[in-house]
């Protein structure tokens, strides 16, 4: 991926965040669609990748596989062998994604909330809880 491609992707990802931030009345479906698009752009995924799975760990492995041009299985095997300290490239990539989302949307998720995130839907739900107006009915 060239520097120009990286720059364009960063702009596209920021566009998704800006759409969320500039929306007067955010609905759950709106937030879900634009956060999913943000992750798709950040992780260089295709729409088919997101149709295949909603699991954040699996999507992280797909992203690493694409970036390194190796099979998902090889990435998973490598990651399994690197677990001595508890931090792998996949866990770091996943953590950075969650930090980027929180920072972009000025949201701070608790450790308990972060530990409960397994899927993209979990990400949306956790962020939604911080964005919606108290007393508002969830549109989940």
PDB file of C-alpha atoms in Angstrom:
ATOM      1  CA  UNK A   1       0.000   0.000   0.000  1.00  0.00           C
ATOM      2  CA  UNK A   2       1.464   3.345  -1.032  1.00  0.00           C
ATOM      3  CA  UNK A   3       1.667   6.436   1.150  1.00  0.00           C
ATOM      4  CA  UNK A   4      -1.012   8.008  -1.017  1.00  0.00           C
ATOM      5  CA  UNK A   5      -3.326   5.021  -0.446  1.00  0.00           C
ATOM      6  CA  UNK A   6      -2.703   5.224   3.295  1.00  0.00           C
ATOM      7  CA  UNK A   7      -3.488   8.954   3.267  1.00  0.00           C
ATOM      8  CA  UNK A   8      -6.693   8.406   1.284  1.00  0.00           C
ATOM      9  CA  UNK A   9      -7.799   5.642   3.651  1.00  0.00           C
ATOM     10  CA  UNK A  10      -7.132   7.863   6.661  1.00  0.00           C
ATOM     11  CA  UNK A  11      -9.282  10.584   5.074  1.00  0.00           C
ATOM     12  CA  UNK A  12     -12.084   8.111   4.335  1.00  0.00           C
ATOM     13  CA  UNK A  13     -11.975   6.802   7.903  1.00  0.00           C
ATOM     14  CA  UNK A  14     -12.081  10.352   9.253  1.00  0.00           C
ATOM     15  CA  UNK A  15     -15.073  11.071   6.994  1.00  0.00           C
ATOM     16  CA  UNK A  16     -16.975   8.270   8.746  1.00  0.00           C
ATOM     17  CA  UNK A  17     -16.148   9.712  12.164  1.00  0.00           C
ATOM     18  CA  UNK A  18     -17.114  13.201  10.996  1.00  0.00           C
ATOM     19  CA  UNK A  19     -20.479  11.897   9.798  1.00  0.00           C
ATOM     20  CA  UNK A  20     -21.117  10.504  13.274  1.00  0.00           C
ATOM     21  CA  UNK A  21     -19.928  13.623  15.077  1.00  0.00           C
ATOM     22  CA  UNK A  22     -21.884  15.991  12.840  1.00  0.00           C
ATOM     23  CA  UNK A  23     -25.147  14.050  12.962  1.00  0.00           C
ATOM     24  CA  UNK A  24     -27.715  15.966  15.012  1.00  0.00           C
ATOM     25  CA  UNK A  25     -29.730  12.938  16.088  1.00  0.00           C
ATOM     26  CA  UNK A  26     -27.719   9.751  16.050  1.00  0.00           C
ATOM     27  CA  UNK A  27     -29.689   6.550  15.731  1.00  0.00           C
ATOM     28  CA  UNK A  28     -28.302   3.165  16.599  1.00  0.00           C
ATOM     29  CA  UNK A  29     -28.472   1.940  12.952  1.00  0.00           C
ATOM     30  CA  UNK A  30     -26.668   5.096  11.792  1.00  0.00           C
ATOM     31  CA  UNK A  31     -23.915   4.605  14.373  1.00  0.00           C
ATOM     32  CA  UNK A  32     -23.618   0.892  13.528  1.00  0.00           C
ATOM     33  CA  UNK A  33     -23.335   1.524   9.781  1.00  0.00           C
ATOM     34  CA  UNK A  34     -20.687   4.215  10.100  1.00  0.00           C
ATOM     35  CA  UNK A  35     -18.612   2.453  12.764  1.00  0.00           C
ATOM     36  CA  UNK A  36     -18.645  -0.706  10.657  1.00  0.00           C
ATOM     37  CA  UNK A  37     -17.507   1.346   7.662  1.00  0.00           C
ATOM     38  CA  UNK A  38     -14.798   2.967   9.820  1.00  0.00           C
ATOM     39  CA  UNK A  39     -13.488  -0.459  10.873  1.00  0.00           C
ATOM     40  CA  UNK A  40     -13.690  -1.707   7.294  1.00  0.00           C
ATOM     41  CA  UNK A  41     -11.529   1.197   6.133  1.00  0.00           C
ATOM     42  CA  UNK A  42      -9.092   1.054   9.076  1.00  0.00           C
ATOM     43  CA  UNK A  43      -8.628  -2.686   8.690  1.00  0.00           C
ATOM     44  CA  UNK A  44      -8.575  -2.601   4.857  1.00  0.00           C
ATOM     45  CA  UNK A  45     -11.425  -5.103   4.721  1.00  0.00           C
ATOM     46  CA  UNK A  46     -13.845  -5.789   1.930  1.00  0.00           C
ATOM     47  CA  UNK A  47     -17.606  -5.760   2.471  1.00  0.00           C
ATOM     48  CA  UNK A  48     -17.444  -9.554   2.052  1.00  0.00           C
ATOM     49  CA  UNK A  49     -15.064  -9.808   5.017  1.00  0.00           C
ATOM     50  CA  UNK A  50     -17.653  -8.068   7.187  1.00  0.00           C
ATOM     51  CA  UNK A  51     -20.395 -10.346   5.868  1.00  0.00           C
ATOM     52  CA  UNK A  52     -18.254 -13.376   6.729  1.00  0.00           C
ATOM     53  CA  UNK A  53     -17.894 -12.514  10.409  1.00  0.00           C
ATOM     54  CA  UNK A  54     -18.658  -9.903  13.049  1.00  0.00           C
ATOM     55  CA  UNK A  55     -16.020 -11.306  15.426  1.00  0.00           C
ATOM     56  CA  UNK A  56     -13.432  -8.611  16.116  1.00  0.00           C
ATOM     57  CA  UNK A  57     -10.594 -11.091  16.665  1.00  0.00           C
ATOM     58  CA  UNK A  58     -11.311 -12.824  13.353  1.00  0.00           C
ATOM     59  CA  UNK A  59     -11.531  -9.487  11.547  1.00  0.00           C
ATOM     60  CA  UNK A  60      -8.194  -8.502  13.089  1.00  0.00           C
ATOM     61  CA  UNK A  61      -6.608 -11.691  11.775  1.00  0.00           C
ATOM     62  CA  UNK A  62      -8.086 -11.058   8.324  1.00  0.00           C
ATOM     63  CA  UNK A  63      -6.642  -7.553   8.406  1.00  0.00           C
ATOM     64  CA  UNK A  64      -3.191  -8.789   9.445  1.00  0.00           C
ATOM     65  CA  UNK A  65      -3.341 -11.495   6.803  1.00  0.00           C
ATOM     66  CA  UNK A  66      -4.032  -8.918   4.104  1.00  0.00           C
ATOM     67  CA  UNK A  67      -1.361  -6.522   5.353  1.00  0.00           C
ATOM     68  CA  UNK A  68       1.316  -9.228   5.524  1.00  0.00           C
ATOM     69  CA  UNK A  69       0.117 -11.126   2.434  1.00  0.00           C
ATOM     70  CA  UNK A  70       0.005 -14.464   4.249  1.00  0.00           C
ATOM     71  CA  UNK A  71      -2.809 -16.853   5.025  1.00  0.00           C
ATOM     72  CA  UNK A  72      -5.102 -16.343   8.005  1.00  0.00           C
ATOM     73  CA  UNK A  73      -4.125 -19.772   9.273  1.00  0.00           C
ATOM     74  CA  UNK A  74      -0.436 -18.860   9.284  1.00  0.00           C
ATOM     75  CA  UNK A  75      -1.181 -15.619  11.145  1.00  0.00           C
ATOM     76  CA  UNK A  76      -3.309 -17.507  13.698  1.00  0.00           C
ATOM     77  CA  UNK A  77      -0.568 -20.124  14.200  1.00  0.00           C
ATOM     78  CA  UNK A  78       2.080 -17.424  14.594  1.00  0.00           C
ATOM     79  CA  UNK A  79      -0.068 -15.456  17.031  1.00  0.00           C
ATOM     80  CA  UNK A  80      -0.712 -18.570  19.121  1.00  0.00           C
ATOM     81  CA  UNK A  81       3.033 -19.128  19.500  1.00  0.00           C
ATOM     82  CA  UNK A  82       3.722 -15.514  20.508  1.00  0.00           C
ATOM     83  CA  UNK A  83       1.455 -15.488  23.530  1.00  0.00           C
ATOM     84  CA  UNK A  84       4.095 -15.698  26.306  1.00  0.00           C
ATOM     85  CA  UNK A  85       3.660 -12.095  27.392  1.00  0.00           C
ATOM     86  CA  UNK A  86      -0.029 -11.999  26.536  1.00  0.00           C
ATOM     87  CA  UNK A  87       0.421  -9.391  23.791  1.00  0.00           C
ATOM     88  CA  UNK A  88       0.375 -10.361  20.144  1.00  0.00           C
ATOM     89  CA  UNK A  89       0.282  -8.226  17.034  1.00  0.00           C
ATOM     90  CA  UNK A  90      -3.428  -9.053  16.772  1.00  0.00           C
ATOM     91  CA  UNK A  91      -4.196  -7.929  20.331  1.00  0.00           C
ATOM     92  CA  UNK A  92      -2.174  -4.759  19.813  1.00  0.00           C
ATOM     93  CA  UNK A  93      -3.933  -4.014  16.510  1.00  0.00           C
ATOM     94  CA  UNK A  94      -7.336  -4.631  18.116  1.00  0.00           C
ATOM     95  CA  UNK A  95      -6.479  -2.431  21.110  1.00  0.00           C
ATOM     96  CA  UNK A  96      -5.259   0.379  18.861  1.00  0.00           C
ATOM     97  CA  UNK A  97      -8.488   0.235  16.869  1.00  0.00           C
ATOM     98  CA  UNK A  98     -10.592   0.530  20.025  1.00  0.00           C
ATOM     99  CA  UNK A  99      -8.423   3.376  21.306  1.00  0.00           C
ATOM    100  CA  UNK A 100      -8.742   5.198  17.983  1.00  0.00           C
ATOM    101  CA  UNK A 101     -12.544   4.889  18.033  1.00  0.00           C
ATOM    102  CA  UNK A 102     -12.722   6.152  21.626  1.00  0.00           C
ATOM    103  CA  UNK A 103     -10.429   9.087  20.933  1.00  0.00           C
ATOM    104  CA  UNK A 104     -12.192  10.050  17.692  1.00  0.00           C
ATOM    105  CA  UNK A 105     -15.603  10.055  19.374  1.00  0.00           C
ATOM    106  CA  UNK A 106     -14.398  11.487  22.712  1.00  0.00           C
ATOM    107  CA  UNK A 107     -15.642   8.420  24.564  1.00  0.00           C
ATOM    108  CA  UNK A 108     -13.880   6.586  27.354  1.00  0.00           C
ATOM    109  CA  UNK A 109     -14.886   2.967  27.790  1.00  0.00           C
ATOM    110  CA  UNK A 110     -14.264   1.303  31.128  1.00  0.00           C
ATOM    111  CA  UNK A 111     -12.055  -1.742  31.405  1.00  0.00           C
ATOM    112  CA  UNK A 112     -15.178  -3.806  32.049  1.00  0.00           C
ATOM    113  CA  UNK A 113     -16.759  -2.482  28.829  1.00  0.00           C
ATOM    114  CA  UNK A 114     -13.601  -3.145  26.841  1.00  0.00           C
ATOM    115  CA  UNK A 115     -13.368  -6.683  28.213  1.00  0.00           C
ATOM    116  CA  UNK A 116     -16.938  -7.302  27.037  1.00  0.00           C
ATOM    117  CA  UNK A 117     -16.173  -6.466  23.412  1.00  0.00           C
ATOM    118  CA  UNK A 118     -15.997  -9.530  21.190  1.00  0.00           C
ATOM    119  CA  UNK A 119     -17.783  -8.336  18.060  1.00  0.00           C
ATOM    120  CA  UNK A 120     -18.302  -5.197  16.024  1.00  0.00           C
ATOM    121  CA  UNK A 121     -21.839  -5.117  17.373  1.00  0.00           C
ATOM    122  CA  UNK A 122     -20.372  -5.055  20.891  1.00  0.00           C
ATOM    123  CA  UNK A 123     -18.268  -2.034  19.900  1.00  0.00           C
ATOM    124  CA  UNK A 124     -21.333  -0.217  18.599  1.00  0.00           C
ATOM    125  CA  UNK A 125     -23.344  -1.075  21.703  1.00  0.00           C
ATOM    126  CA  UNK A 126     -20.584   0.142  24.046  1.00  0.00           C
ATOM    127  CA  UNK A 127     -20.128   3.404  22.147  1.00  0.00           C
ATOM    128  CA  UNK A 128     -23.897   3.899  21.863  1.00  0.00           C
ATOM    129  CA  UNK A 129     -24.250   3.782  25.631  1.00  0.00           C
ATOM    130  CA  UNK A 130     -21.943   6.806  25.872  1.00  0.00           C
ATOM    131  CA  UNK A 131     -23.379   8.808  22.970  1.00  0.00           C
ATOM    132  CA  UNK A 132     -27.098   8.682  23.535  1.00  0.00           C
ATOM    133  CA  UNK A 133     -29.026  11.114  25.654  1.00  0.00           C
ATOM    134  CA  UNK A 134     -29.966   9.802  29.128  1.00  0.00           C
ATOM    135  CA  UNK A 135     -33.488   8.427  29.094  1.00  0.00           C
ATOM    136  CA  UNK A 136     -33.460   7.881  25.335  1.00  0.00           C
ATOM    137  CA  UNK A 137     -34.806   4.530  24.188  1.00  0.00           C
ATOM    138  CA  UNK A 138     -32.215   2.295  22.530  1.00  0.00           C
ATOM    139  CA  UNK A 139     -32.930   1.534  18.895  1.00  0.00           C
ATOM    140  CA  UNK A 140     -31.035  -1.734  18.969  1.00  0.00           C
TER     141      UNK A 140
END
